[in-house]
XYZ file of C-alpha atoms in Angstrom:
735
model
C -15.051 1.183 -28.934
C -15.257 -1.102 -31.948
C -13.782 1.558 -34.259
C -10.530 1.413 -32.277
C -9.845 -1.976 -33.870
C -10.057 -0.730 -37.477
C -6.956 -0.949 -39.699
C -4.759 -2.849 -37.231
C -1.718 -3.928 -39.305
C -1.078 -7.643 -39.709
C 2.214 -8.430 -37.886
C 5.119 -10.197 -39.496
C 4.927 -13.867 -38.503
C 7.683 -15.941 -36.913
C 9.225 -19.159 -38.156
C 8.227 -20.990 -34.982
C 7.337 -24.667 -35.560
C 3.670 -25.638 -35.833
C 1.730 -25.185 -33.621
C 3.064 -21.769 -32.587
C 1.935 -20.069 -29.335
C 3.226 -16.679 -30.517
C 0.386 -14.122 -30.677
C 1.870 -12.685 -33.889
C 1.394 -16.039 -35.584
C -2.186 -16.214 -34.246
C -3.031 -12.800 -35.711
C -1.242 -13.605 -38.985
C -3.085 -16.932 -39.120
C -6.379 -15.143 -38.550
C -5.645 -12.900 -41.529
C -4.804 -15.954 -43.614
C -8.119 -17.537 -42.655
C -9.792 -14.406 -44.019
C -7.682 -14.671 -47.201
C -8.521 -18.385 -47.528
C -12.251 -17.717 -47.267
C -12.764 -14.433 -49.132
C -9.921 -13.973 -51.631
C -10.733 -14.305 -55.337
C -7.209 -15.511 -56.042
C -6.665 -19.233 -56.373
C -3.825 -19.483 -53.829
C -2.356 -17.892 -50.704
C 1.115 -18.134 -49.112
C 1.558 -19.338 -45.516
C 4.104 -17.947 -42.992
C 6.740 -20.426 -44.232
C 6.350 -19.269 -47.846
C 4.382 -22.314 -48.985
C 1.508 -21.885 -51.431
C -1.974 -23.328 -50.763
C -5.374 -23.202 -52.440
C -7.986 -20.671 -51.316
C -11.702 -21.475 -51.343
C -11.806 -19.898 -54.801
C -8.853 -22.060 -55.821
C -10.532 -25.191 -54.537
C -13.636 -24.211 -56.502
C -11.518 -23.789 -59.602
C -9.822 -27.121 -58.939
C -13.191 -28.798 -58.583
C -14.361 -27.202 -61.829
C -11.301 -28.540 -63.593
C -11.927 -31.984 -62.177
C -15.558 -31.716 -63.102
C -14.780 -30.524 -66.599
C -12.215 -33.283 -67.085
C -13.866 -36.117 -65.246
C -17.035 -35.190 -63.502
C -19.655 -35.701 -66.250
C -23.197 -36.391 -65.184
C -25.268 -38.879 -67.253
C -28.811 -37.619 -67.931
C -30.308 -40.313 -70.197
C -30.045 -41.920 -73.627
C -30.609 -40.887 -77.236
C -33.112 -43.689 -77.538
C -35.229 -42.603 -74.547
C -34.775 -38.881 -75.104
C -33.478 -36.159 -72.702
C -32.751 -32.446 -72.293
C -29.172 -31.242 -71.529
C -28.792 -27.934 -69.669
C -25.117 -27.982 -68.525
C -21.818 -28.635 -70.316
C -20.872 -31.513 -67.978
C -24.064 -33.428 -68.692
C -23.699 -36.413 -71.041
C -26.082 -38.704 -72.896
C -25.561 -42.334 -73.906
C -25.991 -43.913 -77.322
C -27.216 -47.410 -76.538
C -26.256 -48.683 -79.980
C -22.502 -48.589 -79.153
C -22.438 -47.710 -75.444
C -20.569 -44.429 -76.033
C -21.327 -41.240 -74.161
C -21.587 -37.852 -75.851
C -21.557 -34.279 -74.574
C -23.071 -31.333 -76.413
C -20.499 -28.742 -77.544
C -23.068 -26.230 -78.711
C -25.480 -23.873 -76.975
C -27.947 -24.893 -74.256
C -30.590 -26.037 -73.598
C -30.246 -29.020 -75.989
C -33.368 -31.155 -76.487
C -33.016 -34.768 -77.672
C -36.306 -36.396 -78.781
C -36.917 -40.090 -78.124
C -35.615 -42.469 -80.796
C -32.746 -40.159 -81.768
C -29.097 -40.707 -82.665
C -26.147 -38.272 -82.594
C -26.422 -37.836 -86.338
C -30.160 -37.139 -86.289
C -29.899 -34.458 -83.591
C -27.107 -32.221 -84.846
C -24.274 -34.433 -85.982
C -20.810 -34.887 -84.496
C -17.767 -32.626 -84.371
C -16.809 -29.223 -82.951
C -19.890 -27.302 -81.888
C -21.897 -30.498 -82.152
C -21.884 -33.847 -80.382
C -18.437 -34.884 -79.061
C -17.772 -38.495 -78.092
C -16.408 -38.957 -74.554
C -13.857 -41.809 -74.137
C -13.205 -43.648 -70.830
C -16.854 -43.331 -69.946
C -16.678 -45.682 -66.945
C -13.768 -43.792 -65.416
C -15.525 -40.525 -65.857
C -18.652 -41.898 -64.266
C -16.583 -43.117 -61.304
C -15.008 -39.724 -60.864
C -18.445 -38.185 -60.830
C -19.572 -40.501 -58.034
C -19.669 -39.635 -54.287
C -16.197 -41.145 -53.799
C -14.755 -39.695 -56.984
C -12.086 -37.670 -55.184
C -10.519 -40.951 -54.059
C -9.519 -41.484 -57.710
C -7.557 -38.205 -57.881
C -4.058 -37.905 -56.451
C -2.568 -34.863 -54.739
C 1.130 -35.371 -54.105
C 1.500 -38.630 -52.203
C -2.137 -38.769 -51.062
C -5.609 -38.777 -52.541
C -7.553 -35.590 -53.032
C -9.968 -36.876 -50.364
C -7.179 -37.178 -47.794
C -5.750 -33.812 -48.761
C -9.099 -32.072 -48.327
C -9.720 -33.864 -45.016
C -6.305 -32.764 -43.704
C -7.006 -29.234 -44.823
C -10.341 -29.281 -43.007
C -8.665 -30.548 -39.813
C -6.054 -27.787 -39.969
C -8.721 -25.177 -40.476
C -10.734 -26.577 -37.560
C -7.678 -26.429 -35.282
C -6.988 -22.849 -36.324
C -10.619 -21.941 -35.778
C -10.608 -23.443 -32.264
C -7.414 -21.618 -31.374
C -8.765 -18.341 -32.632
C -12.069 -19.110 -30.920
C -10.516 -19.460 -27.415
C -8.610 -16.231 -27.969
C -11.839 -14.616 -29.078
C -13.566 -15.732 -25.859
C -10.564 -14.635 -23.810
C -10.643 -11.163 -25.346
C -14.356 -10.789 -24.634
C -13.977 -12.137 -21.112
C -11.171 -9.730 -20.217
C -13.177 -6.799 -21.561
C -16.333 -7.856 -19.699
C -14.407 -8.105 -16.431
C -12.775 -4.730 -16.996
C -16.145 -3.089 -17.601
C -17.593 -4.721 -14.474
C -14.658 -3.479 -12.390
C -15.224 0.016 -13.750
C -18.903 -0.185 -12.788
C -18.002 -1.180 -9.238
C -15.416 1.592 -8.919
C -17.859 4.118 -10.373
C -20.567 2.987 -7.924
C -22.890 1.955 -10.745
C -25.383 -0.875 -10.488
C -24.121 -4.307 -11.468
C -25.149 -7.940 -11.156
C -23.088 -10.969 -10.202
C -24.261 -14.552 -10.680
C -22.729 -17.270 -8.490
C -22.919 -20.686 -10.163
C -22.127 -23.922 -8.388
C -23.144 -26.838 -6.230
C -24.177 -27.166 -2.572
C -21.365 -24.868 -1.383
C -22.846 -22.057 -3.463
C -26.412 -23.004 -2.510
C -25.515 -22.860 1.214
C -26.264 -26.497 2.098
C -26.606 -27.098 5.859
C -28.708 -29.924 7.279
C -27.302 -30.101 10.809
C -27.023 -26.608 12.339
C -29.747 -25.452 14.691
C -30.262 -22.236 12.719
C -30.723 -23.901 9.317
C -33.531 -22.564 7.128
C -35.875 -24.257 4.623
C -34.729 -24.927 1.086
C -35.109 -22.007 -1.298
C -34.068 -20.924 -4.786
C -35.422 -24.211 -6.166
C -32.953 -26.313 -4.160
C -34.048 -29.440 -2.275
C -31.799 -29.184 0.815
C -32.001 -26.955 3.878
C -29.594 -24.034 3.948
C -27.544 -22.028 6.418
C -29.098 -18.602 7.095
C -26.045 -17.018 5.412
C -24.852 -18.269 2.038
C -21.697 -16.998 0.413
C -23.605 -15.198 -2.406
C -25.847 -13.392 0.096
C -22.820 -12.365 2.176
C -21.063 -11.211 -0.982
C -23.983 -8.939 -1.869
C -24.152 -7.550 1.668
C -20.430 -6.757 1.873
C -20.063 -5.288 -1.613
C -23.161 -3.118 -1.271
C -22.263 -1.959 2.236
C -18.568 -1.237 1.757
C -18.505 0.129 -1.803
C -21.774 2.044 -2.039
C -22.522 0.446 -5.417
C -25.916 -1.131 -6.126
C -24.804 -4.764 -6.291
C -27.190 -7.663 -6.920
C -25.952 -11.235 -6.493
C -27.915 -14.133 -8.026
C -27.503 -17.572 -6.444
C -27.380 -20.351 -9.061
C -26.177 -23.005 -6.655
C -27.924 -26.373 -6.495
C -27.052 -29.143 -4.059
C -25.560 -32.198 -5.767
C -24.818 -30.520 -9.087
C -21.910 -31.537 -11.278
C -20.632 -29.403 -14.134
C -22.945 -31.248 -16.545
C -25.991 -31.025 -14.282
C -25.394 -27.330 -13.666
C -24.930 -26.662 -17.384
C -28.206 -28.380 -18.205
C -30.068 -26.797 -15.260
C -29.342 -23.122 -15.883
C -30.169 -22.482 -19.534
C -31.361 -18.864 -19.459
C -29.268 -15.714 -19.539
C -29.044 -14.217 -16.011
C -28.279 -10.784 -17.513
C -25.311 -10.426 -15.179
C -22.003 -8.593 -15.500
C -19.836 -11.280 -13.893
C -20.259 -15.014 -13.288
C -18.383 -16.690 -10.419
C -18.298 -20.429 -11.165
C -17.362 -22.912 -8.408
C -17.964 -26.521 -9.387
C -16.117 -29.823 -9.022
C -16.721 -31.326 -5.570
C -19.445 -33.656 -6.841
C -17.638 -34.308 -10.126
C -14.572 -35.503 -8.206
C -16.796 -37.941 -6.268
C -18.369 -39.323 -9.455
C -21.879 -38.078 -8.633
C -24.395 -38.899 -11.412
C -21.659 -40.836 -13.227
C -19.455 -37.775 -13.624
C -15.916 -38.285 -14.901
C -12.945 -35.980 -15.210
C -13.435 -35.772 -18.990
C -17.090 -34.857 -18.526
C -16.137 -32.223 -15.953
C -13.477 -30.673 -18.183
C -15.785 -30.556 -21.214
C -18.793 -29.109 -19.416
C -16.762 -26.588 -17.427
C -15.397 -25.248 -20.698
C -18.909 -25.162 -22.141
C -20.080 -23.227 -19.059
C -17.306 -20.674 -19.509
C -18.217 -20.120 -23.156
C -21.933 -19.934 -22.423
C -21.596 -17.257 -19.749
C -19.201 -15.236 -21.902
C -21.709 -15.502 -24.760
C -24.313 -14.202 -22.304
C -22.192 -11.092 -21.769
C -20.572 -12.054 -18.453
C -16.995 -11.861 -17.356
C -16.146 -15.250 -15.848
C -14.218 -15.959 -12.625
C -13.384 -19.559 -11.701
C -13.217 -20.765 -8.094
C -11.334 -23.837 -6.978
C -13.468 -26.249 -4.921
C -13.482 -25.693 -1.161
C -11.645 -28.062 1.192
C -13.478 -31.021 2.692
C -12.668 -31.088 6.429
C -9.504 -29.004 5.908
C -8.483 -31.372 3.054
C -6.868 -33.726 5.542
C -6.878 -36.664 3.092
C -5.817 -34.917 -0.150
C -9.187 -35.023 -1.889
C -9.440 -35.628 -5.684
C -11.181 -32.255 -5.906
C -7.675 -30.771 -5.675
C -6.669 -31.778 -9.181
C -10.118 -30.895 -10.503
C -9.480 -27.410 -9.164
C -5.997 -27.389 -10.667
C -7.494 -28.197 -14.054
C -9.883 -25.278 -13.612
C -6.834 -23.056 -13.064
C -5.251 -24.188 -16.328
C -8.531 -23.682 -18.186
C -8.810 -20.238 -16.616
C -5.518 -19.285 -18.228
C -6.848 -20.277 -21.652
C -9.959 -18.114 -21.310
C -8.570 -15.202 -19.307
C -10.536 -16.099 -16.162
C -9.232 -14.849 -12.807
C -9.042 -17.628 -10.203
C -10.311 -17.387 -6.637
C -8.718 -20.024 -4.404
C -11.653 -21.119 -2.247
C -9.604 -24.024 -0.919
C -7.662 -21.872 1.565
C -10.659 -20.167 3.196
C -11.448 -21.349 6.766
C -8.224 -23.349 7.101
C -7.261 -21.692 10.416
C -10.628 -21.923 12.198
C -11.812 -24.740 14.435
C -13.776 -27.497 12.696
C -16.926 -26.979 14.777
C -16.640 -23.248 14.250
C -17.127 -23.254 10.471
C -18.209 -26.739 9.278
C -21.696 -28.225 9.538
C -20.470 -31.620 8.275
C -17.315 -33.001 6.678
C -17.953 -31.110 3.437
C -20.286 -28.192 4.050
C -20.036 -25.036 6.113
C -22.333 -23.444 8.650
C -23.435 -19.802 8.474
C -20.047 -18.564 9.725
C -18.104 -20.681 7.240
C -20.187 -19.468 4.303
C -19.973 -15.867 5.548
C -16.180 -16.060 5.727
C -16.168 -17.383 2.164
C -18.356 -14.468 1.053
C -16.088 -11.981 2.847
C -13.032 -13.415 1.105
C -14.662 -13.267 -2.344
C -15.663 -9.649 -1.644
C -12.061 -8.801 -0.695
C -10.863 -10.494 -3.906
C -13.227 -8.342 -5.973
C -12.567 -5.066 -4.135
C -8.789 -5.580 -4.367
C -9.018 -5.708 -8.170
C -9.271 -9.467 -8.640
C -11.547 -9.091 -11.666
C -8.797 -7.286 -13.573
C -5.908 -9.318 -12.162
C -4.322 -6.305 -10.501
C -4.189 -7.540 -6.914
C -0.919 -7.371 -5.006
C 0.277 -10.033 -2.570
C 1.398 -8.590 0.764
C 4.365 -10.560 2.109
C 6.485 -7.743 3.538
C 5.832 -4.544 5.458
C 3.355 -2.533 3.395
C 2.051 0.992 3.980
C -1.231 1.973 2.344
C -2.626 5.463 2.615
C -6.306 6.294 2.369
C -7.678 6.852 -1.110
C -4.966 4.904 -2.918
C -6.272 1.957 -4.911
C -4.262 1.801 -8.116
C -1.654 -0.778 -7.179
C -3.553 -3.932 -6.363
C -4.742 -2.993 -2.868
C -8.406 -2.055 -2.902
C -9.816 1.055 -1.248
C -13.464 2.070 -0.959
C -15.107 4.705 1.197
C -18.773 5.367 1.904
C -19.826 8.653 3.516
C -16.204 9.761 4.043
C -14.231 12.412 2.158
C -10.651 12.444 0.885
C -8.265 15.388 0.635
C -4.614 16.447 0.794
C -3.191 18.515 3.661
C 0.596 18.620 3.454
C 0.931 20.803 6.547
C -1.494 19.168 8.961
C -1.561 15.477 8.040
C 0.392 12.836 9.944
C 1.929 11.517 6.704
C 4.418 13.260 4.426
C 2.018 12.590 1.531
C -0.583 14.847 3.183
C -3.273 12.181 2.928
C -6.475 12.847 4.877
C -9.483 10.520 4.931
C -12.168 12.351 6.895
C -15.103 10.828 8.767
C -17.656 13.637 9.294
C -19.404 14.114 12.623
C -22.850 12.566 13.168
C -22.819 10.615 9.915
C -22.450 6.917 9.176
C -19.288 6.338 7.173
C -16.709 3.676 6.435
C -13.368 3.089 4.760
C -12.224 -0.334 3.623
C -8.858 -1.667 2.439
C -8.796 -5.056 0.665
C -5.733 -7.160 -0.091
C -4.266 -10.645 -0.347
C -2.132 -11.544 2.673
C 0.647 -13.818 1.438
C 1.740 -14.706 4.973
C 0.296 -16.712 7.831
C 0.584 -13.945 10.444
C 0.690 -10.145 10.201
C 0.273 -7.201 12.545
C -1.974 -4.313 11.493
C -1.621 -0.629 12.403
C -3.514 2.590 11.717
C -2.333 6.180 11.357
C -4.971 8.730 12.268
C -7.570 9.585 14.885
C -10.368 7.011 14.786
C -11.725 7.307 18.326
C -15.080 5.490 18.739
C -14.725 3.724 15.388
C -15.289 0.008 14.996
C -12.364 -1.699 13.278
C -13.369 -4.977 11.619
C -10.601 -7.348 10.565
C -12.766 -10.480 10.722
C -15.996 -11.616 12.370
C -17.499 -14.515 14.282
C -21.038 -14.012 12.887
C -22.479 -14.963 16.262
C -20.924 -18.444 16.124
C -18.359 -18.030 18.896
C -14.585 -18.044 19.123
C -14.246 -21.276 17.139
C -14.677 -19.204 13.992
C -11.602 -17.076 14.716
C -8.434 -17.931 12.781
C -5.563 -19.030 14.978
C -2.239 -20.829 14.924
C -2.994 -24.511 14.449
C -0.356 -25.884 16.870
C -2.191 -26.834 20.050
C 0.830 -26.325 22.303
C 1.040 -22.662 21.231
C -2.548 -21.680 21.951
C -1.496 -19.840 25.103
C 0.520 -17.450 22.901
C -2.788 -15.809 21.965
C -1.997 -15.713 18.249
C -5.588 -15.206 17.104
C -6.977 -13.067 14.320
C -8.518 -9.853 15.618
C -12.261 -9.599 15.025
C -14.057 -6.351 15.946
C -12.342 -3.656 18.015
C -13.938 -0.415 19.224
C -11.301 2.298 19.442
C -11.350 4.124 22.752
C -10.362 7.756 23.317
C -6.675 8.587 23.142
C -5.613 5.362 21.492
C -4.856 6.599 17.977
C -4.449 10.384 18.056
C -0.698 10.473 18.748
C 0.325 10.774 15.106
C 2.131 7.451 15.386
C 1.454 3.973 14.051
C -1.110 2.479 16.413
C -1.454 -1.280 16.633
C -4.969 -2.568 16.018
C -4.394 -6.305 16.002
C -3.251 -9.292 13.983
C -4.274 -11.226 10.903
C -3.880 -14.996 10.984
C -4.159 -17.221 7.930
C -3.088 -16.683 4.359
C -5.813 -15.355 2.072
C -8.043 -12.436 1.116
C -8.568 -9.848 3.855
C -10.607 -6.709 4.468
C -9.628 -3.955 6.895
C -12.725 -1.894 7.722
C -12.993 1.286 9.810
C -16.641 2.115 10.422
C -18.728 4.778 12.188
C -22.464 4.395 12.827
C -23.241 8.137 12.928
C -23.162 8.568 16.709
C -19.737 10.241 16.728
C -19.943 13.860 17.913
C -16.742 15.053 16.231
C -14.825 14.591 13.013
C -12.237 11.838 12.867
C -9.763 10.806 10.228
C -7.805 7.844 8.913
C -4.660 8.589 6.958
C -3.457 5.071 6.293
C -2.783 1.569 7.534
C 0.300 -0.638 7.766
C 0.325 -4.409 7.316
C 3.441 -6.080 8.731
C 3.895 -9.828 8.114
C 5.759 -11.291 11.090
C 6.861 -14.555 12.622
C 4.237 -16.212 14.775
C 6.279 -15.357 17.862
C 5.999 -11.663 16.942
C 2.239 -11.548 16.426
C 0.565 -9.212 18.887
C -2.912 -8.968 20.321
C -4.489 -5.841 21.714
C -6.500 -7.698 24.359
C -4.187 -10.541 25.337
C -5.067 -10.930 29.015
C -2.546 -9.392 31.454
C 0.603 -9.977 29.420
C 1.908 -8.405 26.254
C 4.755 -9.206 23.904
C 7.733 -6.913 23.524
C 10.830 -6.781 21.343
C 14.234 -5.285 21.840
C 14.634 -1.941 20.118
C 18.307 -0.966 20.029
C 20.105 2.215 18.976
C 23.883 2.659 18.962
C 25.682 6.019 18.819
C 29.408 6.256 18.073
C 31.211 9.367 19.383
C 33.081 10.541 17.409
C 31.103 9.466 14.338
C 32.776 7.228 11.798
C 31.990 9.030 8.562
C 31.598 6.992 5.385
C 32.469 10.068 3.336
C 36.172 9.866 4.229
C 38.871 7.208 4.250
C 38.628 4.457 6.854
C 41.058 6.035 9.311
C 40.591 6.243 13.070
C 39.109 9.680 13.863
C 40.404 12.032 16.525
C 39.173 11.372 20.074
C 36.647 13.873 21.481
C 35.022 14.884 24.747
C 31.392 14.232 25.673
C 29.895 17.633 26.379
C 26.283 18.811 26.481
C 23.239 17.091 24.963
C 23.152 13.979 22.795
C 19.957 12.839 21.075
C 18.712 9.447 19.887
C 15.282 8.517 18.447
C 12.846 7.976 21.303
C 12.419 4.218 21.897
C 8.894 3.013 21.392
C 8.769 1.627 24.935
C 8.961 5.114 26.454
C 5.525 5.796 25.039
C 2.787 4.291 27.206
C 1.709 0.764 26.349
C -1.965 1.378 27.055
C -2.446 4.831 28.527
C -2.850 8.046 26.584
C 0.207 10.013 25.525
C 1.971 11.545 28.546
C 1.022 8.786 30.992
C 4.014 7.017 32.475
C 2.790 4.172 34.651
C 3.148 1.507 31.966
C 6.157 2.728 29.969
C 9.267 0.555 29.750
C 12.680 1.288 31.280
C 15.634 1.973 28.993
C 18.950 0.193 29.475
C 21.939 2.340 28.494
C 25.437 0.905 28.090
C 28.292 3.406 27.721
C 31.709 2.079 26.756
C 34.821 4.278 26.993
C 37.951 3.535 24.919
C 41.320 5.316 24.825
C 40.588 7.871 27.549
C 43.091 10.693 27.983
C 42.414 10.728 31.752
C 42.296 7.224 33.206
C 41.590 8.606 36.674
C 38.716 11.019 36.057
C 37.224 9.118 33.093
C 38.687 5.624 33.052
C 38.215 3.160 30.206
C 35.469 0.639 30.839
C 31.713 0.087 30.855
C 28.814 1.803 32.588
C 25.323 0.227 32.764
C 22.366 2.541 33.468
C 18.595 2.195 33.716
C 16.473 5.177 32.687
C 12.823 5.169 33.740
C 9.796 7.432 33.903
C 8.830 7.950 37.543
C 6.621 11.016 37.264
C 4.590 12.775 34.612
C 7.397 15.086 33.512
C 9.842 14.555 30.672
C 12.785 13.956 33.004
C 13.952 10.344 33.420
C 15.365 8.833 36.607
C 18.934 7.539 36.217
C 19.965 4.391 38.119
C 23.559 3.238 37.750
C 23.474 -0.554 37.974
C 27.067 -1.306 36.988
C 30.359 0.500 36.562
C 33.733 -1.059 35.844
C 35.158 1.653 38.120
C 33.818 4.203 40.550
C 34.482 7.039 38.124
C 33.017 5.392 35.017
C 31.115 7.900 32.927
C 27.502 8.746 33.820
C 25.199 11.401 32.276
C 24.143 14.245 34.525
C 20.554 14.154 33.215
C 18.307 12.276 30.780
C 14.814 12.745 29.466
C 12.246 12.845 26.669
C 12.105 15.639 24.112
C 10.234 16.619 20.967
C 10.810 18.571 17.768
C 8.529 19.799 15.014
C 8.476 17.987 11.684
C 10.321 19.857 8.942
C 10.671 18.482 5.435
C 14.049 16.859 4.762
C 15.307 17.553 8.306
C 16.105 14.356 10.239
C 18.646 15.677 12.740
C 17.609 16.844 16.244
C 16.827 20.445 15.360
C 14.976 22.724 17.784
C 14.363 19.951 20.317
C 12.288 20.894 23.364
C 13.493 18.931 26.407
C 10.351 19.705 28.392
C 7.461 18.686 26.095
C 6.250 15.274 25.011
C 5.973 14.557 21.271
C 2.466 14.653 19.831
C 0.750 14.356 16.448
C 3.369 15.167 13.774
C 6.219 15.857 16.209
C 9.264 13.614 16.480
C 10.321 12.090 19.807
C 13.869 12.137 21.152
C 15.760 10.553 24.042
C 18.297 13.062 25.336
C 21.356 12.492 27.511
C 23.351 15.370 29.038
C 27.020 15.026 29.946
C 29.440 17.297 31.773
C 32.747 17.783 30.001
C 34.717 14.541 29.913
C 38.183 13.511 28.950
C 38.911 12.984 25.281
C 38.183 9.396 24.331
C 36.112 7.187 22.051
C 32.587 6.490 23.296
C 29.919 3.966 22.349
C 26.412 4.639 23.678
C 23.977 1.723 23.321
C 20.281 2.239 24.113
C 18.102 -0.860 24.513
C 14.366 -0.882 25.296
C 11.645 -3.549 25.368
C 9.357 -1.962 22.814
C 5.837 -2.940 21.902
C 6.595 -4.216 18.441
C 7.958 -3.327 15.061
C 5.655 -0.401 14.417
C 3.994 1.506 17.187
C 1.648 2.041 20.087
C -0.866 -0.356 21.570
C -4.583 0.083 21.527
C -6.925 -1.302 24.183
């Protein structure tokens, strides 16, 4: 891998003002640092064309200063001395003059000597040095203060140069950590996808430790902590979910300690955990000033923690602090978390927003006190972190779902995670329910699961499946044995009777999902990270399959529940047919009037499928209201202009519908002679009613039609409007 970075060309720099954020200038600056340190030339040229000294140049400059001014006294002629270097000088106490030796070294001067007695004066001999006091000052510790460089001293110039180099080093250093962090996270994601073993370390305070001192099911302190814990902590739930739903061998280390600040945590955990990824969530105690913590201390130690764990070989993910009692009083931990987000950008750390988890549950359902969670609250946090990871959060690939989104089984390359354990994936263009031919197969008598993970960027969404998942357990959320208070719901008290609650676990009964249509499973409530799990325990006697799911963000009034007491929501589904058709392929002229003769087909309204019963049952299907308007009739007596209102309903188990005329603007207003339900086989690129059977119900891949039969009418213009109270935007109901 390292060889791939050999011989990367240095980019041309920009002329951006200093400091520049352009990566080209960073790389160019890095190369100039190398030139400054290692070049044997005396100068280098910066990106503005200005010339500066290199280290070699500064050495040369110092030598010049030393040669000119920096002489070192080593003794006197009268006391005797030995000179070994050309900048060493010796004093003649008889006149106070200093001399340097211009000959070869070493030069020995016996005691009681004079310049004349030890070689004489002149070239190649002793040379008198004038300005001896100045030279001695230049040779002192503060000698550079006596040398000017432009409009400043050499001392100031060198100090400024050092500061600039330090700034450049720090900038390059954060980029260096960012590069390593991104690579570490990418490798960890690959390990998870490849079902290899990997280790995650969760670092933090009491929220990570699992602090709970009030719940009846609390357990003794462990992991070196001093406080009692909930029986589920978010790291333990994270390990359970990742191992169970991905099939990878995942180990999660809990480095949470109750009461820790960033500084305390940094000083507590000083050994390498040998992990692939570190999830760091710290700041609640810092924001409260625990142990004298300040914002500056928090920011410094959080950055030190990031660097330490990257140095230990981890990819680093930062979590914002969780919300104290739903954050009803705008806690200071908010801006601590916001700082963590900005720091994350500097170091390439993905951010998990822990603040939004549990916001739609009841207080007693998830909190054990005003700050800490109970087992259910911690478990929900662990589930959300697992969804973040499985959706691609480590590599920043996750996709926010805020509009209708279809996801077929096996597809995980666009920011929506998919994992299967014990199931198989294949393509069957002829037999699958989807045009893509996707088939996710659950084998008979074998435990298996499929899981989709995503970020729901909406407060409410309906969820549907396409496939046959009879006897499967669908898990959209859980209560963890803590009761309905855990379930996410709309927070307006006056709307609680609308039953807008997040679906938890649903067991799919026979006949609910094998129609080849989109089958409603339930609703998500609350913005955040979600898992959609379809699971078999091995007791199924036959093969089943899941071809995909659909997530449909909706208004709260459109959220639907599969077990909502004795009432269900419905929505008008309307189709309009113009006869004759107004073609967009020709000029906007009024077409020629026509007669209504024979069969006319419209897509089968969703309400004509049973709400609860299996396909073919009729007792709970909806009636269809048909409005026929006649304009410009050629026979005002037999087929007068006006409006006819009809109700079509299923009365028996056949495909024929009963016709009830409920309004006619005249006695002879137009009425079909028959109406019913039909079906046609799916054929690629054929959307018109081709080969429709008027006597069979649609099933699996077949398309459903509503047909109306008319006897020959007068020529006129007709508008046929079909309106039905359908189950929702997508498809059939489950139990």
